[in-house]
Amino acid sequence: MRPFAGLLAALAVALPVSACAASGPPKAVLDAVAPDYAEIMAGMYDETDPDSPRPGPPPREMFSPVDINGDGVKDWRVDFEHAQNPSFFCGTGGCQQKLFVSRPDGSYALVFASNMREMTFGKLRGEHIIDLDFHGSTCGGAGSEECPRRYAWDETAGRYVERINKKGSGWLSGGTRVLVDLPTTVFPDAVKAQRQRRVALCKTAGGTYKLDELLPFDLPDLNGDGVREWVVGASYDYCDMGETGRDSPAMPVTILVSQPDGGFIVGWEQVDPDWGIELGAPNRLATLVGENCHFGDKPCAKSFWRWTGTRFEQP
């Protein structure tokens, strides 16, 4: 797997390990969490309500040491269920969680920032793993349904990577779940070009495309070269048409596939597809067959796509 150059540098917060207080999180992790926490608490504060929680620093109860990479240095979990008012940070998809991993240079990198209902750390076949349960919609179902996902820590890549979940399923509806937004500095040129394509489509239609609202993400390798692919777009991608009264033009989901020269080409593209990745050897791209099959008694049938060297085709 090719690591993302500069990814950890972009996500890290510098702090000498010696500066960590033995009884609590390091100051840099506290400082990384405090601004967003304060902004949300201040925005929810009602000065006319005597019972409204007053804005303040994140409680220490939110921070707990965990072992993400097995290097013997404390990593940190930030659990917003222990915030002053958890309802500000929790919903049907669980509570907001953040994970900071220790780095050899003494810094900490944010490697997880999302809501979820369950989070369990463990070790399996020599890998440090994390089992998660997301909102049911992540797996294509209803919010109340379970959505188990498993990831393993990859020290070379400096991130969590997808694994078959604890129930033995490798199906990733809509691709992988984004654990932390990737910095734009790691986007390949082909990804940047696809983003600008969407800007142009929206401009032509009389609207605007908000680049910061739907960031591209990467996928497990699909063409067998060991390099992760990229996705631009999603079924809820659209142009902001403002007061024009016009409908947004259809925005496609585009999968960019790695090439021997280090670049990426458009290998697959559809508008509003019901798609996903089946983890295995090899990983496979699939679309689902059957309308509203997510809510039936039987699992959705899958139609797998074959990589031809230039694009994905159905057999």
PDB file of C-alpha atoms in Angstrom:
ATOM      1  CA  MET A   1       0.000   0.000   0.000  1.00  0.00           C
ATOM      2  CA  ARG A   2       1.363   3.397  -0.962  1.00  0.00           C
ATOM      3  CA  PRO A   3       1.285   5.799   2.021  1.00  0.00           C
ATOM      4  CA  PHE A   4      -0.031   9.299   1.497  1.00  0.00           C
ATOM      5  CA  ALA A   5       2.916  11.654   1.533  1.00  0.00           C
ATOM      6  CA  GLY A   6       2.432  14.357   4.112  1.00  0.00           C
ATOM      7  CA  LEU A   7      -0.861  12.943   5.431  1.00  0.00           C
ATOM      8  CA  LEU A   8       0.270  12.495   9.007  1.00  0.00           C
ATOM      9  CA  ALA A   9       2.130  15.787   8.905  1.00  0.00           C
ATOM     10  CA  ALA A  10      -1.084  17.494   7.877  1.00  0.00           C
ATOM     11  CA  LEU A  11      -3.095  15.860  10.655  1.00  0.00           C
ATOM     12  CA  ALA A  12      -0.523  15.903  13.453  1.00  0.00           C
ATOM     13  CA  VAL A  13      -0.371  18.198  16.446  1.00  0.00           C
ATOM     14  CA  ALA A  14       3.191  18.600  17.718  1.00  0.00           C
ATOM     15  CA  LEU A  15       3.942  17.792  21.346  1.00  0.00           C
ATOM     16  CA  PRO A  16       6.996  16.209  22.980  1.00  0.00           C
ATOM     17  CA  VAL A  17       6.016  12.931  24.627  1.00  0.00           C
ATOM     18  CA  SER A  18       7.731  14.055  27.823  1.00  0.00           C
ATOM     19  CA  ALA A  19       5.200  16.875  28.108  1.00  0.00           C
ATOM     20  CA  CYS A  20       2.294  14.461  28.543  1.00  0.00           C
ATOM     21  CA  ALA A  21       0.829  14.505  31.994  1.00  0.00           C
ATOM     22  CA  ALA A  22       0.738  11.003  33.407  1.00  0.00           C
ATOM     23  CA  SER A  23      -2.784  11.451  34.714  1.00  0.00           C
ATOM     24  CA  GLY A  24      -4.403  13.093  31.705  1.00  0.00           C
ATOM     25  CA  PRO A  25      -4.247  13.865  28.022  1.00  0.00           C
ATOM     26  CA  PRO A  26      -1.390  15.961  26.601  1.00  0.00           C
ATOM     27  CA  LYS A  27      -1.996  19.657  26.211  1.00  0.00           C
ATOM     28  CA  ALA A  28      -1.802  19.455  22.410  1.00  0.00           C
ATOM     29  CA  VAL A  29      -4.694  16.976  22.268  1.00  0.00           C
ATOM     30  CA  LEU A  30      -6.707  19.149  24.642  1.00  0.00           C
ATOM     31  CA  ASP A  31      -5.937  22.191  22.511  1.00  0.00           C
ATOM     32  CA  ALA A  32      -6.956  20.333  19.337  1.00  0.00           C
ATOM     33  CA  VAL A  33     -10.379  19.516  20.782  1.00  0.00           C
ATOM     34  CA  ALA A  34     -11.146  22.687  22.746  1.00  0.00           C
ATOM     35  CA  PRO A  35     -11.947  25.202  19.936  1.00  0.00           C
ATOM     36  CA  ASP A  36     -14.678  23.135  18.222  1.00  0.00           C
ATOM     37  CA  TYR A  37     -16.052  22.097  21.591  1.00  0.00           C
ATOM     38  CA  ALA A  38     -16.242  25.691  22.781  1.00  0.00           C
ATOM     39  CA  GLU A  39     -17.877  26.852  19.547  1.00  0.00           C
ATOM     40  CA  ILE A  40     -20.660  24.249  19.775  1.00  0.00           C
ATOM     41  CA  MET A  41     -21.252  24.845  23.487  1.00  0.00           C
ATOM     42  CA  ALA A  42     -21.403  28.605  22.944  1.00  0.00           C
ATOM     43  CA  GLY A  43     -23.797  28.206  20.037  1.00  0.00           C
ATOM     44  CA  MET A  44     -26.156  26.076  22.139  1.00  0.00           C
ATOM     45  CA  TYR A  45     -25.972  28.213  25.280  1.00  0.00           C
ATOM     46  CA  ASP A  46     -29.203  29.950  26.235  1.00  0.00           C
ATOM     47  CA  GLU A  47     -28.518  32.747  28.683  1.00  0.00           C
ATOM     48  CA  THR A  48     -32.239  32.983  29.494  1.00  0.00           C
ATOM     49  CA  ASP A  49     -32.282  29.371  30.701  1.00  0.00           C
ATOM     50  CA  PRO A  50     -30.656  28.894  34.112  1.00  0.00           C
ATOM     51  CA  ASP A  51     -30.249  25.176  33.408  1.00  0.00           C
ATOM     52  CA  SER A  52     -28.432  25.698  30.104  1.00  0.00           C
ATOM     53  CA  PRO A  53     -24.834  24.352  30.343  1.00  0.00           C
ATOM     54  CA  ARG A  54     -22.384  27.225  30.392  1.00  0.00           C
ATOM     55  CA  PRO A  55     -19.572  27.110  27.822  1.00  0.00           C
ATOM     56  CA  GLY A  56     -16.292  25.879  29.216  1.00  0.00           C
ATOM     57  CA  PRO A  57     -13.319  23.654  28.435  1.00  0.00           C
ATOM     58  CA  PRO A  58     -13.937  20.001  27.527  1.00  0.00           C
ATOM     59  CA  PRO A  59     -14.214  17.884  30.687  1.00  0.00           C
ATOM     60  CA  ARG A  60     -11.281  15.571  31.385  1.00  0.00           C
ATOM     61  CA  GLU A  61     -13.773  12.673  31.538  1.00  0.00           C
ATOM     62  CA  MET A  62     -14.015  12.925  27.743  1.00  0.00           C
ATOM     63  CA  PHE A  63     -10.387  11.792  27.353  1.00  0.00           C
ATOM     64  CA  SER A  64      -9.171   8.233  27.882  1.00  0.00           C
ATOM     65  CA  PRO A  65      -5.929   6.460  26.879  1.00  0.00           C
ATOM     66  CA  VAL A  66      -6.151   3.692  24.263  1.00  0.00           C
ATOM     67  CA  ASP A  67      -3.711   1.571  22.289  1.00  0.00           C
ATOM     68  CA  ILE A  68      -4.068   2.170  18.559  1.00  0.00           C
ATOM     69  CA  ASN A  69      -0.660   1.181  17.187  1.00  0.00           C
ATOM     70  CA  GLY A  70       1.053  -0.826  19.927  1.00  0.00           C
ATOM     71  CA  ASP A  71       4.105   1.445  20.227  1.00  0.00           C
ATOM     72  CA  GLY A  72       3.932   1.649  24.016  1.00  0.00           C
ATOM     73  CA  VAL A  73       2.997   5.338  23.982  1.00  0.00           C
ATOM     74  CA  LYS A  74      -0.502   6.395  25.007  1.00  0.00           C
ATOM     75  CA  ASP A  75      -2.931   7.238  22.256  1.00  0.00           C
ATOM     76  CA  TRP A  76      -6.107   9.133  23.111  1.00  0.00           C
ATOM     77  CA  ARG A  77      -9.819   8.663  22.623  1.00  0.00           C
ATOM     78  CA  VAL A  78     -12.149  11.642  22.980  1.00  0.00           C
ATOM     79  CA  ASP A  79     -15.694  10.520  23.772  1.00  0.00           C
ATOM     80  CA  PHE A  80     -18.257  13.316  23.525  1.00  0.00           C
ATOM     81  CA  GLU A  81     -20.805  11.210  25.390  1.00  0.00           C
ATOM     82  CA  HIS A  82     -19.050  12.605  28.465  1.00  0.00           C
ATOM     83  CA  ALA A  83     -19.411  16.243  27.366  1.00  0.00           C
ATOM     84  CA  GLN A  84     -21.142  18.819  29.566  1.00  0.00           C
ATOM     85  CA  ASN A  85     -24.288  18.225  27.535  1.00  0.00           C
ATOM     86  CA  PRO A  86     -23.985  15.042  25.431  1.00  0.00           C
ATOM     87  CA  SER A  87     -27.144  15.860  23.479  1.00  0.00           C
ATOM     88  CA  PHE A  88     -25.169  18.568  21.667  1.00  0.00           C
ATOM     89  CA  PHE A  89     -22.833  15.911  20.250  1.00  0.00           C
ATOM     90  CA  CYS A  90     -24.970  12.756  20.005  1.00  0.00           C
ATOM     91  CA  GLY A  91     -27.853  11.511  17.891  1.00  0.00           C
ATOM     92  CA  THR A  92     -29.333   8.383  16.332  1.00  0.00           C
ATOM     93  CA  GLY A  93     -25.891   7.582  14.923  1.00  0.00           C
ATOM     94  CA  GLY A  94     -24.291   7.653  18.353  1.00  0.00           C
ATOM     95  CA  CYS A  95     -21.929  10.190  19.847  1.00  0.00           C
ATOM     96  CA  GLN A  96     -19.032  12.031  18.284  1.00  0.00           C
ATOM     97  CA  GLN A  97     -15.680  10.340  18.821  1.00  0.00           C
ATOM     98  CA  LYS A  98     -12.106  11.362  18.039  1.00  0.00           C
ATOM     99  CA  LEU A  99      -8.891   9.351  18.104  1.00  0.00           C
ATOM    100  CA  PHE A 100      -5.375  10.759  18.284  1.00  0.00           C
ATOM    101  CA  VAL A 101      -2.443   8.410  17.644  1.00  0.00           C
ATOM    102  CA  SER A 102       1.079   8.980  18.973  1.00  0.00           C
ATOM    103  CA  ARG A 103       3.803   9.529  16.386  1.00  0.00           C
ATOM    104  CA  PRO A 104       7.532   8.682  16.636  1.00  0.00           C
ATOM    105  CA  ASP A 105       8.453  12.382  16.595  1.00  0.00           C
ATOM    106  CA  GLY A 106       6.366  13.021  19.721  1.00  0.00           C
ATOM    107  CA  SER A 107       3.349  14.503  17.972  1.00  0.00           C
ATOM    108  CA  TYR A 108      -0.199  13.193  17.802  1.00  0.00           C
ATOM    109  CA  ALA A 109      -2.279  12.746  14.647  1.00  0.00           C
ATOM    110  CA  LEU A 110      -6.055  12.849  14.357  1.00  0.00           C
ATOM    111  CA  VAL A 111      -6.987   9.528  12.711  1.00  0.00           C
ATOM    112  CA  PHE A 112     -10.685   9.298  13.534  1.00  0.00           C
ATOM    113  CA  ALA A 113     -13.468  11.880  13.801  1.00  0.00           C
ATOM    114  CA  SER A 114     -17.018  10.646  13.404  1.00  0.00           C
ATOM    115  CA  ASN A 115     -20.197   9.654  15.193  1.00  0.00           C
ATOM    116  CA  MET A 116     -20.815   6.041  16.117  1.00  0.00           C
ATOM    117  CA  ARG A 117     -22.738   3.886  18.524  1.00  0.00           C
ATOM    118  CA  GLU A 118     -20.035   1.439  19.604  1.00  0.00           C
ATOM    119  CA  MET A 119     -16.228   1.407  19.577  1.00  0.00           C
ATOM    120  CA  THR A 120     -14.130  -1.582  20.687  1.00  0.00           C
ATOM    121  CA  PHE A 121     -10.352  -1.979  20.478  1.00  0.00           C
ATOM    122  CA  GLY A 122      -8.611  -5.337  20.157  1.00  0.00           C
ATOM    123  CA  LYS A 123      -5.862  -7.375  18.572  1.00  0.00           C
ATOM    124  CA  LEU A 124      -6.411 -10.064  15.956  1.00  0.00           C
ATOM    125  CA  ARG A 125      -3.795 -12.068  14.071  1.00  0.00           C
ATOM    126  CA  GLY A 126      -1.111  -9.569  15.013  1.00  0.00           C
ATOM    127  CA  GLU A 127      -3.122  -6.512  13.954  1.00  0.00           C
ATOM    128  CA  HIS A 128      -4.459  -3.774  16.203  1.00  0.00           C
ATOM    129  CA  ILE A 129      -8.113  -3.561  15.216  1.00  0.00           C
ATOM    130  CA  ILE A 130     -11.121  -1.419  15.985  1.00  0.00           C
ATOM    131  CA  ASP A 131     -14.733  -2.591  15.723  1.00  0.00           C
ATOM    132  CA  LEU A 132     -17.352   0.093  15.137  1.00  0.00           C
ATOM    133  CA  ASP A 133     -21.115   0.298  14.811  1.00  0.00           C
ATOM    134  CA  PHE A 134     -22.313   3.172  12.635  1.00  0.00           C
ATOM    135  CA  HIS A 135     -25.753   4.575  11.871  1.00  0.00           C
ATOM    136  CA  GLY A 136     -27.691   2.003   9.842  1.00  0.00           C
ATOM    137  CA  SER A 137     -27.773   4.246   6.771  1.00  0.00           C
ATOM    138  CA  THR A 138     -24.003   3.756   6.408  1.00  0.00           C
ATOM    139  CA  CYS A 139     -24.772   0.140   5.483  1.00  0.00           C
ATOM    140  CA  GLY A 140     -27.721   1.124   3.294  1.00  0.00           C
ATOM    141  CA  GLY A 141     -30.407   0.318   5.866  1.00  0.00           C
ATOM    142  CA  ALA A 142     -32.480   2.162   8.436  1.00  0.00           C
ATOM    143  CA  GLY A 143     -30.917   4.164  11.223  1.00  0.00           C
ATOM    144  CA  SER A 144     -31.924   1.688  13.924  1.00  0.00           C
ATOM    145  CA  GLU A 145     -30.250  -1.253  12.181  1.00  0.00           C
ATOM    146  CA  GLU A 146     -26.746  -2.258  13.151  1.00  0.00           C
ATOM    147  CA  CYS A 147     -23.872  -1.391  10.839  1.00  0.00           C
ATOM    148  CA  PRO A 148     -20.694  -3.182  11.985  1.00  0.00           C
ATOM    149  CA  ARG A 149     -17.379  -2.180  10.423  1.00  0.00           C
ATOM    150  CA  ARG A 150     -13.854  -3.306  11.302  1.00  0.00           C
ATOM    151  CA  TYR A 151     -10.555  -1.549  10.636  1.00  0.00           C
ATOM    152  CA  ALA A 152      -6.922  -2.420  11.339  1.00  0.00           C
ATOM    153  CA  TRP A 153      -4.100  -0.009  12.033  1.00  0.00           C
ATOM    154  CA  ASP A 154      -1.567   0.212   9.179  1.00  0.00           C
ATOM    155  CA  GLU A 155       1.594   1.847  10.495  1.00  0.00           C
ATOM    156  CA  THR A 156       3.151   2.205   7.029  1.00  0.00           C
ATOM    157  CA  ALA A 157       0.157   4.159   5.775  1.00  0.00           C
ATOM    158  CA  GLY A 158      -0.343   5.837   9.153  1.00  0.00           C
ATOM    159  CA  ARG A 159      -4.068   5.172   9.170  1.00  0.00           C
ATOM    160  CA  TYR A 160      -6.857   2.655   9.690  1.00  0.00           C
ATOM    161  CA  VAL A 161      -7.625   0.350   6.753  1.00  0.00           C
ATOM    162  CA  GLU A 162     -10.711  -1.756   6.068  1.00  0.00           C
ATOM    163  CA  ARG A 163     -11.083  -5.374   7.182  1.00  0.00           C
ATOM    164  CA  ILE A 164     -13.795  -8.073   7.092  1.00  0.00           C
ATOM    165  CA  ASN A 165     -16.109  -7.178   9.987  1.00  0.00           C
ATOM    166  CA  LYS A 166     -16.670  -9.232  13.127  1.00  0.00           C
ATOM    167  CA  LYS A 167     -19.663 -10.966  11.509  1.00  0.00           C
ATOM    168  CA  GLY A 168     -17.587 -12.139   8.569  1.00  0.00           C
ATOM    169  CA  SER A 169     -18.929  -9.631   6.033  1.00  0.00           C
ATOM    170  CA  GLY A 170     -16.685  -7.582   3.781  1.00  0.00           C
ATOM    171  CA  TRP A 171     -19.440  -5.597   2.078  1.00  0.00           C
ATOM    172  CA  LEU A 172     -18.900  -1.833   2.225  1.00  0.00           C
ATOM    173  CA  SER A 173     -22.066  -0.119   1.033  1.00  0.00           C
ATOM    174  CA  GLY A 174     -21.229   3.038  -0.896  1.00  0.00           C
ATOM    175  CA  GLY A 175     -17.516   2.384  -0.451  1.00  0.00           C
ATOM    176  CA  THR A 176     -15.585   2.782   2.750  1.00  0.00           C
ATOM    177  CA  ARG A 177     -16.795   4.998   5.595  1.00  0.00           C
ATOM    178  CA  VAL A 178     -14.674   8.121   5.931  1.00  0.00           C
ATOM    179  CA  LEU A 179     -13.046   7.998   9.381  1.00  0.00           C
ATOM    180  CA  VAL A 180     -11.372  11.378   9.088  1.00  0.00           C
ATOM    181  CA  ASP A 181     -11.439  13.887   6.238  1.00  0.00           C
ATOM    182  CA  LEU A 182      -8.260  13.753   4.190  1.00  0.00           C
ATOM    183  CA  PRO A 183      -6.427  17.045   3.632  1.00  0.00           C
ATOM    184  CA  THR A 184      -6.724  18.458   0.130  1.00  0.00           C
ATOM    185  CA  THR A 185      -2.919  18.358  -0.127  1.00  0.00           C
ATOM    186  CA  VAL A 186      -3.037  14.573  -0.683  1.00  0.00           C
ATOM    187  CA  PHE A 187      -5.612  14.686  -3.495  1.00  0.00           C
ATOM    188  CA  PRO A 188      -4.164  13.406  -6.798  1.00  0.00           C
ATOM    189  CA  ASP A 189      -4.380  15.717  -9.812  1.00  0.00           C
ATOM    190  CA  ALA A 190      -7.176  13.575 -11.286  1.00  0.00           C
ATOM    191  CA  VAL A 191      -9.252  14.063  -8.133  1.00  0.00           C
ATOM    192  CA  LYS A 192      -8.697  17.819  -8.240  1.00  0.00           C
ATOM    193  CA  ALA A 193      -9.749  17.843 -11.901  1.00  0.00           C
ATOM    194  CA  GLN A 194     -12.978  15.986 -11.099  1.00  0.00           C
ATOM    195  CA  ARG A 195     -13.778  18.489  -8.381  1.00  0.00           C
ATOM    196  CA  GLN A 196     -13.278  21.373 -10.806  1.00  0.00           C
ATOM    197  CA  ARG A 197     -15.452  19.546 -13.327  1.00  0.00           C
ATOM    198  CA  ARG A 198     -18.298  19.677 -10.807  1.00  0.00           C
ATOM    199  CA  VAL A 199     -17.669  23.374 -10.177  1.00  0.00           C
ATOM    200  CA  ALA A 200     -18.005  23.961 -13.924  1.00  0.00           C
ATOM    201  CA  LEU A 201     -21.173  21.837 -14.213  1.00  0.00           C
ATOM    202  CA  CYS A 202     -22.841  23.832 -11.460  1.00  0.00           C
ATOM    203  CA  LYS A 203     -21.716  27.163 -12.890  1.00  0.00           C
ATOM    204  CA  THR A 204     -23.128  26.281 -16.304  1.00  0.00           C
ATOM    205  CA  ALA A 205     -26.453  25.371 -14.669  1.00  0.00           C
ATOM    206  CA  GLY A 206     -26.538  28.692 -12.822  1.00  0.00           C
ATOM    207  CA  GLY A 207     -25.580  27.331  -9.406  1.00  0.00           C
ATOM    208  CA  THR A 208     -22.505  26.836  -7.270  1.00  0.00           C
ATOM    209  CA  TYR A 209     -20.631  23.781  -6.037  1.00  0.00           C
ATOM    210  CA  LYS A 210     -19.430  23.877  -2.444  1.00  0.00           C
ATOM    211  CA  LEU A 211     -16.108  22.086  -2.483  1.00  0.00           C
ATOM    212  CA  ASP A 212     -15.881  21.829   1.289  1.00  0.00           C
ATOM    213  CA  GLU A 213     -19.212  20.018   1.790  1.00  0.00           C
ATOM    214  CA  LEU A 214     -18.414  16.686   0.119  1.00  0.00           C
ATOM    215  CA  LEU A 215     -14.755  15.734   0.126  1.00  0.00           C
ATOM    216  CA  PRO A 216     -13.385  12.925  -2.067  1.00  0.00           C
ATOM    217  CA  PHE A 217     -12.284   9.738  -0.332  1.00  0.00           C
ATOM    218  CA  ASP A 218     -10.181   6.724  -1.226  1.00  0.00           C
ATOM    219  CA  LEU A 219     -11.097   3.053  -1.651  1.00  0.00           C
ATOM    220  CA  PRO A 220      -9.360  -0.283  -1.191  1.00  0.00           C
ATOM    221  CA  ASP A 221      -7.361  -1.333  -4.259  1.00  0.00           C
ATOM    222  CA  LEU A 222      -9.667  -2.583  -7.038  1.00  0.00           C
ATOM    223  CA  ASN A 223      -7.324  -3.286  -9.972  1.00  0.00           C
ATOM    224  CA  GLY A 224      -4.734  -5.419  -8.200  1.00  0.00           C
ATOM    225  CA  ASP A 225      -1.776  -3.023  -8.206  1.00  0.00           C
ATOM    226  CA  GLY A 226      -1.760  -2.409  -4.443  1.00  0.00           C
ATOM    227  CA  VAL A 227      -2.662   1.297  -4.775  1.00  0.00           C
ATOM    228  CA  ARG A 228      -5.901   2.639  -3.368  1.00  0.00           C
ATOM    229  CA  GLU A 229      -8.467   4.136  -5.741  1.00  0.00           C
ATOM    230  CA  TRP A 230     -10.415   7.396  -5.303  1.00  0.00           C
ATOM    231  CA  VAL A 231     -14.094   8.375  -5.330  1.00  0.00           C
ATOM    232  CA  VAL A 232     -15.464  11.800  -6.193  1.00  0.00           C
ATOM    233  CA  GLY A 233     -19.171  12.425  -5.662  1.00  0.00           C
ATOM    234  CA  ALA A 234     -22.008  10.601  -3.942  1.00  0.00           C
ATOM    235  CA  SER A 235     -25.727  10.018  -4.379  1.00  0.00           C
ATOM    236  CA  TYR A 236     -26.443  13.211  -2.379  1.00  0.00           C
ATOM    237  CA  ASP A 237     -24.012  15.376  -4.378  1.00  0.00           C
ATOM    238  CA  TYR A 238     -25.683  18.442  -5.881  1.00  0.00           C
ATOM    239  CA  CYS A 239     -25.335  22.050  -6.992  1.00  0.00           C
ATOM    240  CA  ASP A 240     -26.589  24.830  -4.763  1.00  0.00           C
ATOM    241  CA  MET A 241     -29.064  26.543  -7.088  1.00  0.00           C
ATOM    242  CA  GLY A 242     -29.839  29.386  -4.675  1.00  0.00           C
ATOM    243  CA  GLU A 243     -32.908  31.405  -5.629  1.00  0.00           C
ATOM    244  CA  THR A 244     -32.909  30.329  -9.286  1.00  0.00           C
ATOM    245  CA  GLY A 245     -35.788  27.893  -8.810  1.00  0.00           C
ATOM    246  CA  ARG A 246     -33.980  25.394 -11.041  1.00  0.00           C
ATOM    247  CA  ASP A 247     -33.179  21.807 -10.190  1.00  0.00           C
ATOM    248  CA  SER A 248     -29.582  20.775  -9.747  1.00  0.00           C
ATOM    249  CA  PRO A 249     -28.148  18.825 -12.671  1.00  0.00           C
ATOM    250  CA  ALA A 250     -27.436  15.153 -11.963  1.00  0.00           C
ATOM    251  CA  MET A 251     -24.015  14.702 -10.401  1.00  0.00           C
ATOM    252  CA  PRO A 252     -22.228  11.374 -10.966  1.00  0.00           C
ATOM    253  CA  VAL A 253     -20.270   9.118  -8.656  1.00  0.00           C
ATOM    254  CA  THR A 254     -16.835   8.773 -10.251  1.00  0.00           C
ATOM    255  CA  ILE A 255     -14.251   6.120  -9.345  1.00  0.00           C
ATOM    256  CA  LEU A 256     -10.702   6.990 -10.343  1.00  0.00           C
ATOM    257  CA  VAL A 257      -8.430   3.972 -10.812  1.00  0.00           C
ATOM    258  CA  SER A 258      -4.650   3.985 -10.364  1.00  0.00           C
ATOM    259  CA  GLN A 259      -2.323   3.555 -13.344  1.00  0.00           C
ATOM    260  CA  PRO A 260       1.286   2.318 -13.728  1.00  0.00           C
ATOM    261  CA  ASP A 261       2.545   5.869 -14.304  1.00  0.00           C
ATOM    262  CA  GLY A 262       1.243   6.955 -10.906  1.00  0.00           C
ATOM    263  CA  GLY A 263      -1.792   8.768 -12.290  1.00  0.00           C
ATOM    264  CA  PHE A 264      -5.498   7.938 -12.172  1.00  0.00           C
ATOM    265  CA  ILE A 265      -8.146   7.510 -14.865  1.00  0.00           C
ATOM    266  CA  VAL A 266     -11.949   7.388 -14.740  1.00  0.00           C
ATOM    267  CA  GLY A 267     -12.677   3.686 -14.438  1.00  0.00           C
ATOM    268  CA  TRP A 268     -16.358   3.841 -13.552  1.00  0.00           C
ATOM    269  CA  GLU A 269     -19.063   6.468 -13.364  1.00  0.00           C
ATOM    270  CA  GLN A 270     -22.796   6.389 -12.687  1.00  0.00           C
ATOM    271  CA  VAL A 271     -25.492   8.768 -11.505  1.00  0.00           C
ATOM    272  CA  ASP A 272     -27.130   7.796  -8.197  1.00  0.00           C
ATOM    273  CA  PRO A 273     -25.794   4.216  -8.131  1.00  0.00           C
ATOM    274  CA  ASP A 274     -26.501   1.669  -5.402  1.00  0.00           C
ATOM    275  CA  TRP A 275     -22.949   0.409  -5.152  1.00  0.00           C
ATOM    276  CA  GLY A 276     -20.260  -0.860  -2.838  1.00  0.00           C
ATOM    277  CA  ILE A 277     -17.013  -2.771  -2.389  1.00  0.00           C
ATOM    278  CA  GLU A 278     -16.701  -6.447  -1.466  1.00  0.00           C
ATOM    279  CA  LEU A 279     -13.487  -6.934   0.486  1.00  0.00           C
ATOM    280  CA  GLY A 280     -11.568 -10.054  -0.432  1.00  0.00           C
ATOM    281  CA  ALA A 281      -8.724 -11.316  -2.540  1.00  0.00           C
ATOM    282  CA  PRO A 282      -9.221  -9.403  -4.753  1.00  0.00           C
ATOM    283  CA  ASN A 283     -11.506  -6.591  -3.615  1.00  0.00           C
ATOM    284  CA  ARG A 284     -14.428  -6.195  -6.024  1.00  0.00           C
ATOM    285  CA  LEU A 285     -16.711  -3.375  -7.171  1.00  0.00           C
ATOM    286  CA  ALA A 286     -20.419  -4.227  -7.239  1.00  0.00           C
ATOM    287  CA  THR A 287     -23.821  -2.657  -7.777  1.00  0.00           C
ATOM    288  CA  LEU A 288     -26.952  -3.916  -6.046  1.00  0.00           C
ATOM    289  CA  VAL A 289     -29.881  -5.430  -7.910  1.00  0.00           C
ATOM    290  CA  GLY A 290     -33.454  -4.791  -6.814  1.00  0.00           C
ATOM    291  CA  GLU A 291     -35.316  -1.685  -5.776  1.00  0.00           C
ATOM    292  CA  ASN A 292     -35.421  -1.068  -2.013  1.00  0.00           C
ATOM    293  CA  CYS A 293     -33.799  -4.450  -1.445  1.00  0.00           C
ATOM    294  CA  HIS A 294     -32.049  -3.109   1.661  1.00  0.00           C
ATOM    295  CA  PHE A 295     -35.306  -3.353   3.580  1.00  0.00           C
ATOM    296  CA  GLY A 296     -36.403  -6.836   2.456  1.00  0.00           C
ATOM    297  CA  ASP A 297     -36.032 -10.181   4.191  1.00  0.00           C
ATOM    298  CA  LYS A 298     -33.313 -11.327   1.794  1.00  0.00           C
ATOM    299  CA  PRO A 299     -29.950  -9.643   1.225  1.00  0.00           C
ATOM    300  CA  CYS A 300     -29.534  -7.568  -1.908  1.00  0.00           C
ATOM    301  CA  ALA A 301     -28.213  -9.405  -4.949  1.00  0.00           C
ATOM    302  CA  LYS A 302     -24.873  -8.094  -6.207  1.00  0.00           C
ATOM    303  CA  SER A 303     -23.734  -7.541  -9.783  1.00  0.00           C
ATOM    304  CA  PHE A 304     -19.928  -7.499  -9.877  1.00  0.00           C
ATOM    305  CA  TRP A 305     -17.884  -5.398 -12.273  1.00  0.00           C
ATOM    306  CA  ARG A 306     -14.672  -6.607 -13.929  1.00  0.00           C
ATOM    307  CA  TRP A 307     -11.587  -4.442 -14.454  1.00  0.00           C
ATOM    308  CA  THR A 308     -10.462  -4.590 -18.107  1.00  0.00           C
ATOM    309  CA  GLY A 309      -7.308  -2.519 -17.725  1.00  0.00           C
ATOM    310  CA  THR A 310      -9.011   0.687 -18.818  1.00  0.00           C
ATOM    311  CA  ARG A 311     -12.443   0.569 -17.144  1.00  0.00           C
ATOM    312  CA  PHE A 312     -14.900  -1.541 -15.183  1.00  0.00           C
ATOM    313  CA  GLU A 313     -17.371  -3.596 -17.180  1.00  0.00           C
ATOM    314  CA  GLN A 314     -20.065  -6.060 -16.225  1.00  0.00           C
ATOM    315  CA  PRO A 315     -19.454  -9.647 -17.438  1.00  0.00           C
TER     316      PRO A 315
END
